[in-house]
């Protein structure tokens, strides 16, 4: 199931230099090192898609997050198996964290549909105000742009490839560049495989 490559804008890309994972138990796998060129490629791709993704409809993003959650759920056994091997965490802990991760994605889907996070405000014009009239003022929160997420060593799912940081950014329309933690690269890749189909179709 593992490619050992980086997912950049729907493409799995390797590099000449690789490193071997050091699991707590179980098999070791080779993974491509990140390089400055690959980081630049990922950041450029995130910047390019920001123009469209940042202005996508809330309903579209709300539909995307549960699809990612479903794909992660479908790979739950594989994620738990490799996550336990790589981190040494108990299976029950990984399963709980998996549930938390997909729960976060589904929660955010509901939250963004409500629109409260936008902080929308409309101050109507006061043309008779002294000493100067006030124009019509409208305020709404907009995406900042691409977001960098650094995966946590001690939360291989809930604060990693598709964890709360990534999910929050995607929910509001910010593309994400994730730097997975080298302690659990296989876990990160399988989650990235789950994220890939919904994002590529969006």
mmCIF file of C-alpha atoms in Angstrom:
data_model
loop_
_atom_site.group_PDB
_atom_site.id
_atom_site.type_symbol
_atom_site.label_atom_id
_atom_site.label_comp_id
_atom_site.label_asym_id
_atom_site.label_seq_id
_atom_site.Cartn_x
_atom_site.Cartn_y
_atom_site.Cartn_z
ATOM 1 C CA UNK A 1 0.000 0.000 0.000
ATOM 2 C CA UNK A 2 2.910 2.384 0.643
ATOM 3 C CA UNK A 3 4.623 4.299 -2.158
ATOM 4 C CA UNK A 4 7.211 6.055 0.009
ATOM 5 C CA UNK A 5 6.553 9.225 -2.000
ATOM 6 C CA UNK A 6 5.210 12.729 -1.387
ATOM 7 C CA UNK A 7 1.703 13.730 -2.458
ATOM 8 C CA UNK A 8 1.827 17.065 -4.263
ATOM 9 C CA UNK A 9 -1.229 18.375 -6.075
ATOM 10 C CA UNK A 10 -2.580 14.885 -6.777
ATOM 11 C CA UNK A 11 0.752 13.411 -7.919
ATOM 12 C CA UNK A 12 2.933 10.995 -5.947
ATOM 13 C CA UNK A 13 6.512 12.228 -6.317
ATOM 14 C CA UNK A 14 9.677 10.577 -5.062
ATOM 15 C CA UNK A 15 13.258 11.752 -4.678
ATOM 16 C CA UNK A 16 16.656 10.168 -5.199
ATOM 17 C CA UNK A 17 17.457 10.228 -1.476
ATOM 18 C CA UNK A 18 15.462 7.986 0.855
ATOM 19 C CA UNK A 19 15.388 7.096 4.524
ATOM 20 C CA UNK A 20 14.247 3.937 6.287
ATOM 21 C CA UNK A 21 11.540 4.200 8.920
ATOM 22 C CA UNK A 22 12.377 3.032 12.426
ATOM 23 C CA UNK A 23 9.186 1.424 13.737
ATOM 24 C CA UNK A 24 8.776 0.344 17.350
ATOM 25 C CA UNK A 25 8.035 -3.104 15.917
ATOM 26 C CA UNK A 26 7.204 -4.601 12.545
ATOM 27 C CA UNK A 27 8.707 -3.969 9.109
ATOM 28 C CA UNK A 28 10.706 -0.926 8.063
ATOM 29 C CA UNK A 29 9.938 0.909 4.815
ATOM 30 C CA UNK A 30 11.848 3.366 2.646
ATOM 31 C CA UNK A 31 10.502 6.892 2.195
ATOM 32 C CA UNK A 32 11.624 9.739 -0.033
ATOM 33 C CA UNK A 33 13.393 12.622 1.686
ATOM 34 C CA UNK A 34 11.826 16.006 1.221
ATOM 35 C CA UNK A 35 14.040 18.382 -0.750
ATOM 36 C CA UNK A 36 13.965 22.155 -1.191
ATOM 37 C CA UNK A 37 12.727 21.607 -4.749
ATOM 38 C CA UNK A 38 9.833 19.427 -3.555
ATOM 39 C CA UNK A 39 8.914 21.942 -0.851
ATOM 40 C CA UNK A 40 8.923 24.729 -3.466
ATOM 41 C CA UNK A 41 6.738 22.587 -5.743
ATOM 42 C CA UNK A 42 4.235 21.941 -2.949
ATOM 43 C CA UNK A 43 4.092 25.592 -1.907
ATOM 44 C CA UNK A 44 3.700 26.782 -5.511
ATOM 45 C CA UNK A 45 0.868 24.284 -6.066
ATOM 46 C CA UNK A 46 -0.878 25.455 -2.888
ATOM 47 C CA UNK A 47 -0.527 29.068 -3.966
ATOM 48 C CA UNK A 48 -1.935 28.286 -7.423
ATOM 49 C CA UNK A 49 -5.034 26.528 -6.080
ATOM 50 C CA UNK A 50 -5.665 29.186 -3.429
ATOM 51 C CA UNK A 51 -7.368 31.438 -5.962
ATOM 52 C CA UNK A 52 -10.067 28.860 -6.702
ATOM 53 C CA UNK A 53 -10.243 26.892 -3.451
ATOM 54 C CA UNK A 54 -10.250 30.020 -1.312
ATOM 55 C CA UNK A 55 -13.355 31.279 -3.105
ATOM 56 C CA UNK A 56 -15.165 27.938 -3.244
ATOM 57 C CA UNK A 57 -18.642 27.759 -1.751
ATOM 58 C CA UNK A 58 -19.067 26.791 1.885
ATOM 59 C CA UNK A 59 -21.387 23.969 0.848
ATOM 60 C CA UNK A 60 -18.702 22.574 -1.451
ATOM 61 C CA UNK A 61 -16.120 22.475 1.346
ATOM 62 C CA UNK A 62 -18.705 21.125 3.781
ATOM 63 C CA UNK A 63 -19.274 18.247 1.360
ATOM 64 C CA UNK A 64 -15.546 17.617 0.943
ATOM 65 C CA UNK A 65 -14.637 17.070 4.602
ATOM 66 C CA UNK A 66 -17.016 14.120 5.236
ATOM 67 C CA UNK A 67 -15.707 12.444 2.065
ATOM 68 C CA UNK A 68 -12.193 12.645 3.509
ATOM 69 C CA UNK A 69 -13.507 11.251 6.807
ATOM 70 C CA UNK A 70 -15.151 8.345 4.954
ATOM 71 C CA UNK A 71 -11.911 7.548 3.107
ATOM 72 C CA UNK A 72 -9.953 7.571 6.380
ATOM 73 C CA UNK A 73 -12.575 5.324 7.991
ATOM 74 C CA UNK A 74 -12.307 2.896 5.060
ATOM 75 C CA UNK A 75 -8.551 2.593 5.717
ATOM 76 C CA UNK A 76 -8.971 2.410 9.493
ATOM 77 C CA UNK A 77 -7.501 -1.070 9.959
ATOM 78 C CA UNK A 78 -4.423 -0.313 7.847
ATOM 79 C CA UNK A 79 -3.896 3.027 9.596
ATOM 80 C CA UNK A 80 -4.208 1.447 13.036
ATOM 81 C CA UNK A 81 -1.853 -1.397 12.126
ATOM 82 C CA UNK A 82 0.976 0.749 10.777
ATOM 83 C CA UNK A 83 0.401 3.474 13.362
ATOM 84 C CA UNK A 84 0.834 0.947 16.163
ATOM 85 C CA UNK A 85 3.965 -0.445 14.526
ATOM 86 C CA UNK A 86 5.573 2.941 13.949
ATOM 87 C CA UNK A 87 4.737 4.629 17.251
ATOM 88 C CA UNK A 88 4.419 1.750 19.682
ATOM 89 C CA UNK A 89 1.107 3.218 20.858
ATOM 90 C CA UNK A 90 -1.573 0.680 21.845
ATOM 91 C CA UNK A 91 -4.132 -0.281 19.231
ATOM 92 C CA UNK A 92 -6.999 1.102 21.339
ATOM 93 C CA UNK A 93 -5.261 4.487 21.521
ATOM 94 C CA UNK A 94 -4.839 4.619 17.736
ATOM 95 C CA UNK A 95 -8.457 3.613 17.169
ATOM 96 C CA UNK A 96 -9.598 6.343 19.554
ATOM 97 C CA UNK A 97 -7.458 8.909 17.789
ATOM 98 C CA UNK A 98 -8.789 7.736 14.438
ATOM 99 C CA UNK A 99 -12.319 8.330 15.690
ATOM 100 C CA UNK A 100 -11.314 11.775 16.918
ATOM 101 C CA UNK A 101 -9.803 12.648 13.550
ATOM 102 C CA UNK A 102 -12.826 11.708 11.467
ATOM 103 C CA UNK A 103 -15.067 13.307 14.090
ATOM 104 C CA UNK A 104 -13.180 16.590 13.710
ATOM 105 C CA UNK A 105 -13.638 16.526 9.950
ATOM 106 C CA UNK A 106 -17.378 15.902 10.248
ATOM 107 C CA UNK A 107 -17.794 18.505 12.990
ATOM 108 C CA UNK A 108 -16.093 21.162 10.881
ATOM 109 C CA UNK A 109 -18.298 20.304 7.905
ATOM 110 C CA UNK A 110 -21.360 21.112 10.009
ATOM 111 C CA UNK A 111 -19.724 24.200 11.514
ATOM 112 C CA UNK A 112 -18.795 25.882 8.243
ATOM 113 C CA UNK A 113 -22.266 25.383 6.794
ATOM 114 C CA UNK A 114 -23.612 27.545 9.626
ATOM 115 C CA UNK A 115 -21.221 30.349 8.639
ATOM 116 C CA UNK A 116 -20.653 31.722 12.162
ATOM 117 C CA UNK A 117 -16.873 31.587 11.711
ATOM 118 C CA UNK A 118 -17.107 34.206 8.944
ATOM 119 C CA UNK A 119 -17.759 36.996 11.452
ATOM 120 C CA UNK A 120 -20.022 38.717 8.919
ATOM 121 C CA UNK A 121 -20.926 42.271 9.834
ATOM 122 C CA UNK A 122 -22.838 44.994 8.051
ATOM 123 C CA UNK A 123 -22.814 48.581 9.293
ATOM 124 C CA UNK A 124 -25.273 50.559 7.232
ATOM 125 C CA UNK A 125 -24.339 53.965 5.896
ATOM 126 C CA UNK A 126 -25.039 56.970 8.129
ATOM 127 C CA UNK A 127 -25.237 59.746 5.584
ATOM 128 C CA UNK A 128 -26.351 62.350 8.143
ATOM 129 C CA UNK A 129 -23.590 61.582 10.650
ATOM 130 C CA UNK A 130 -21.504 64.569 11.777
ATOM 131 C CA UNK A 131 -18.849 65.672 11.280
ATOM 132 C CA UNK A 132 -18.615 63.264 8.295
ATOM 133 C CA UNK A 133 -21.000 60.708 6.794
ATOM 134 C CA UNK A 134 -20.193 57.030 7.330
ATOM 135 C CA UNK A 135 -20.158 54.835 4.225
ATOM 136 C CA UNK A 136 -21.833 51.458 4.045
ATOM 137 C CA UNK A 137 -19.404 48.976 5.642
ATOM 138 C CA UNK A 138 -19.390 45.225 5.124
ATOM 139 C CA UNK A 139 -16.933 42.826 6.792
ATOM 140 C CA UNK A 140 -16.356 39.119 6.256
ATOM 141 C CA UNK A 141 -13.455 36.845 7.128
ATOM 142 C CA UNK A 142 -11.594 35.516 4.088
ATOM 143 C CA UNK A 143 -8.928 32.787 3.743
ATOM 144 C CA UNK A 144 -5.372 34.028 4.227
ATOM 145 C CA UNK A 145 -3.746 31.673 1.764
ATOM 146 C CA UNK A 146 -1.739 28.453 1.975
ATOM 147 C CA UNK A 147 -1.147 27.050 5.466
ATOM 148 C CA UNK A 148 1.837 24.983 6.642
ATOM 149 C CA UNK A 149 1.080 22.162 9.089
ATOM 150 C CA UNK A 150 3.826 20.364 10.988
ATOM 151 C CA UNK A 151 2.704 16.910 12.111
ATOM 152 C CA UNK A 152 3.021 16.075 15.804
ATOM 153 C CA UNK A 153 5.079 13.077 16.914
ATOM 154 C CA UNK A 154 2.708 12.154 19.736
ATOM 155 C CA UNK A 155 -0.571 12.530 17.777
ATOM 156 C CA UNK A 156 -0.030 10.657 14.489
ATOM 157 C CA UNK A 157 -3.651 11.212 13.429
ATOM 158 C CA UNK A 158 -5.459 13.976 15.338
ATOM 159 C CA UNK A 159 -2.680 16.537 14.764
ATOM 160 C CA UNK A 160 -1.013 15.332 11.613
ATOM 161 C CA UNK A 161 -1.799 14.804 7.913
ATOM 162 C CA UNK A 162 -5.582 15.266 8.169
ATOM 163 C CA UNK A 163 -5.845 16.350 11.795
ATOM 164 C CA UNK A 164 -7.517 19.388 13.299
ATOM 165 C CA UNK A 165 -5.017 21.918 11.908
ATOM 166 C CA UNK A 166 -5.349 20.620 8.359
ATOM 167 C CA UNK A 167 -9.116 20.145 8.607
ATOM 168 C CA UNK A 168 -9.627 23.680 9.967
ATOM 169 C CA UNK A 169 -7.597 25.197 7.149
ATOM 170 C CA UNK A 170 -9.436 23.223 4.459
ATOM 171 C CA UNK A 171 -12.778 24.097 6.041
ATOM 172 C CA UNK A 172 -12.217 27.829 5.592
ATOM 173 C CA UNK A 173 -10.693 27.510 2.107
ATOM 174 C CA UNK A 174 -6.946 27.520 2.784
ATOM 175 C CA UNK A 175 -4.801 25.024 0.851
ATOM 176 C CA UNK A 176 -2.432 23.065 3.091
ATOM 177 C CA UNK A 177 1.177 21.939 2.839
ATOM 178 C CA UNK A 178 1.790 19.224 5.449
ATOM 179 C CA UNK A 179 5.207 18.262 6.727
ATOM 180 C CA UNK A 180 4.578 14.798 8.120
ATOM 181 C CA UNK A 181 6.505 13.687 11.192
ATOM 182 C CA UNK A 182 9.366 11.254 10.407
ATOM 183 C CA UNK A 183 8.450 9.038 13.384
ATOM 184 C CA UNK A 184 5.321 7.800 11.573
ATOM 185 C CA UNK A 185 5.774 8.359 7.815
ATOM 186 C CA UNK A 186 3.720 5.322 6.817
ATOM 187 C CA UNK A 187 0.764 6.426 8.910
ATOM 188 C CA UNK A 188 0.963 9.857 7.295
ATOM 189 C CA UNK A 189 1.101 8.383 3.816
ATOM 190 C CA UNK A 190 -1.949 6.152 4.251
ATOM 191 C CA UNK A 191 -3.920 9.133 5.564
ATOM 192 C CA UNK A 192 -2.671 11.155 2.571
ATOM 193 C CA UNK A 193 -3.934 8.364 0.303
ATOM 194 C CA UNK A 194 -7.344 8.841 1.938
ATOM 195 C CA UNK A 195 -7.247 12.615 1.432
ATOM 196 C CA UNK A 196 -6.156 12.366 -2.198
ATOM 197 C CA UNK A 197 -9.354 11.164 -3.973
ATOM 198 C CA UNK A 198 -11.734 13.765 -2.470
ATOM 199 C CA UNK A 199 -9.291 16.657 -2.946
ATOM 200 C CA UNK A 200 -8.357 15.626 -6.482
ATOM 201 C CA UNK A 201 -12.052 15.529 -7.393
ATOM 202 C CA UNK A 202 -12.764 18.936 -5.794
#
